[in-house]
């Protein structure tokens, strides 16, 4: 049991390094930001309640962080390993923008189907569940693309332009 917990911690909370920050912690913060932004779209009053003056700025920062997280996640995927750094950046930015703005469109569409009498907590829970569903679907899609990629023996992205 202790080994399992230790392995679980190592997998989800790797030791802090430049590599772990770029490959793990920025994408993880992007996933959290995606959920927060989806919850904000379902219940905009939440951010306004805690930050009445800077609510728009905060929502934009959360969306930007979501873009960064998804972009870094895609940048380090095996199916992009053979590309040069600039093409990887281009494809990562494109994937991040398409995913995040597609999520916004789907969220706004589904928001209209929620009952009007549903309270803020219920709306927030529905939003987080929707965000998890979208991120899980995107992750499964990326894993499928990665599985169709010929894996190299030295799979560490140690070429020019990639952070280590």
mmCIF file of C-alpha atoms in Angstrom, residues 1-9:
data_model
loop_
_atom_site.group_PDB
_atom_site.id
_atom_site.type_symbol
_atom_site.label_atom_id
_atom_site.label_comp_id
_atom_site.label_asym_id
_atom_site.label_seq_id
_atom_site.Cartn_x
_atom_site.Cartn_y
_atom_site.Cartn_z
ATOM 1 C CA UNK A 1 0.000 0.000 0.000
ATOM 2 C CA UNK A 2 2.812 2.386 0.875
ATOM 3 C CA UNK A 3 4.553 1.620 -2.429
ATOM 4 C CA UNK A 4 1.347 2.353 -4.300
ATOM 5 C CA UNK A 5 0.925 5.708 -2.541
ATOM 6 C CA UNK A 6 4.540 6.605 -3.195
ATOM 7 C CA UNK A 7 4.209 5.738 -6.885
ATOM 8 C CA UNK A 8 0.936 7.683 -7.085
ATOM 9 C CA UNK A 9 2.609 10.747 -5.561
#
